[in-house]
């Protein structure tokens, strides 16, 4: 126990993640093994994600058939739900129907708890009796333990366990179990997807593509509210941050509604960028803003930073190069009744910084008085390229610097595959800005994008000697 507690402290100290992170299970397991000396025989890991995952199948060594579809479904590419039917033998206890509730309460640790399967079924030969289905894990030899027998004795129930033939169908199996039974043995099974309104978004591996339509149908069947399943067919385009996709199952309707941090958005998922894993980060940045602050959103998308900032009574300048994103940004501003508080632009990021941003800063910063609380924030959420845009701030303004408190704060996002991602993104930003940020910046881990690939946010106030070009005497 001491070792496990020590490992938990190590994890908390050395392995930072936000709630939006997708923590690697093997990495955590190996860290525990390294510091505990051995891997414990039983260890429970709780994993919280902001995206949807299909539940893991618990390996049933006592009665594996209870959690496995019919073996004949292996290799199926077109879904045939009837082929999943099978009958398995499970332990059951015959009791009078009047005391079923009492028996369930007394044997709550031994009763079958599997979702979708009835724990109490009728006895076809005796209408006054019922069969209580028991968990084959807990009653492996069709014999109850001493404590259970004592509990039944108090209820005047004979503790003899019967063999019951339980009918299983497609509806009784989980997504993970179905796909594991269908795909070739030993191959990775899709374990997660992003939920965007009524759309489930997958990133399938090459070996899963022959089964893609079946996978799509299973996910739609097992997740209420999902009426369309899509698979990404290429990497995100760096210009407009969207990607081509194939509809695997359901309706071909990619215009959807989502809700994030209590704000509603509408979008065409095939034409704009939207990532539900970033909701925590959107909320974190917006929480930094106060009424009267000014936000410049350089790569605004459909408005997940801009609209909540406007709701907090900030003045917002939002820009996106993608014409579709710009259109949906305007639409969502009207939808949320902040269209009078957001000035929207459809420009290249550099042009936006050198145009509207420079114009507004040139006008506002000289007017700042000592002790004035207005803060200026510049959000640059284009992780693949944003660091390269930082050179625009070099001598962006001309004149005498404003007070240090009035210097704009930049929140720049980036990817890193470096062993020390925080140092990596800081050094890259310093090289682009042409100055050191040591002691003048903070780095926040956003999420794990892929193995050995982190997304981070670098926040800093633009140094006065970088932002201002002083006029010649």
Coordinates of C-alpha atoms in Angstrom, one line a residue, residues 294-299 316-319 343 345 347-366 376-380 392-393 396-397 408-410 462 467:
X294 CA -10.1 42.9 -25.2
X295 CA -9.7 39.5 -26.9
X296 CA -8.1 39.1 -30.3
X297 CA -8.8 35.6 -31.6
X298 CA -6.4 35.0 -34.6
X299 CA -7.7 31.6 -35.6
X316 CA -13.8 40.7 -29.2
X317 CA -12.0 40.7 -32.5
X318 CA -12.3 37.3 -34.1
X319 CA -10.7 36.1 -37.4
X343 CA -16.1 42.0 -34.9
X345 CA -12.8 39.0 -40.0
X347 CA -8.3 37.1 -43.3
X348 CA -4.9 35.4 -43.2
X349 CA -3.6 35.4 -39.6
X350 CA -0.6 37.7 -40.4
X351 CA -2.8 40.2 -42.2
X352 CA -5.2 40.2 -39.2
X353 CA -2.3 40.9 -36.7
X354 CA -0.8 43.6 -38.9
X355 CA -4.2 45.1 -39.7
X356 CA -7.0 45.2 -37.2
X357 CA -4.9 44.1 -34.2
X358 CA -2.2 46.7 -34.7
X359 CA -4.7 49.4 -35.4
X360 CA -6.7 48.6 -32.2
X361 CA -3.5 48.4 -30.0
X362 CA -2.1 51.6 -31.5
X363 CA -5.3 53.3 -30.6
X364 CA -5.9 51.8 -27.1
X365 CA -2.5 51.3 -25.5
X366 CA -1.5 55.0 -25.4
X376 CA -5.5 42.7 -23.9
X377 CA -5.3 38.9 -24.8
X378 CA -4.3 37.4 -28.1
X379 CA -5.3 33.8 -28.7
X380 CA -3.4 31.8 -31.4
X392 CA 4.7 39.5 -36.5
X393 CA 5.0 41.0 -33.0
X396 CA 4.5 45.7 -34.6
X397 CA 3.9 49.1 -32.9
X408 CA -0.8 42.3 -24.5
X409 CA -0.8 38.7 -23.3
X410 CA -0.4 36.0 -26.0
X462 CA 4.9 40.5 -25.3
X467 CA 6.5 44.9 -29.5

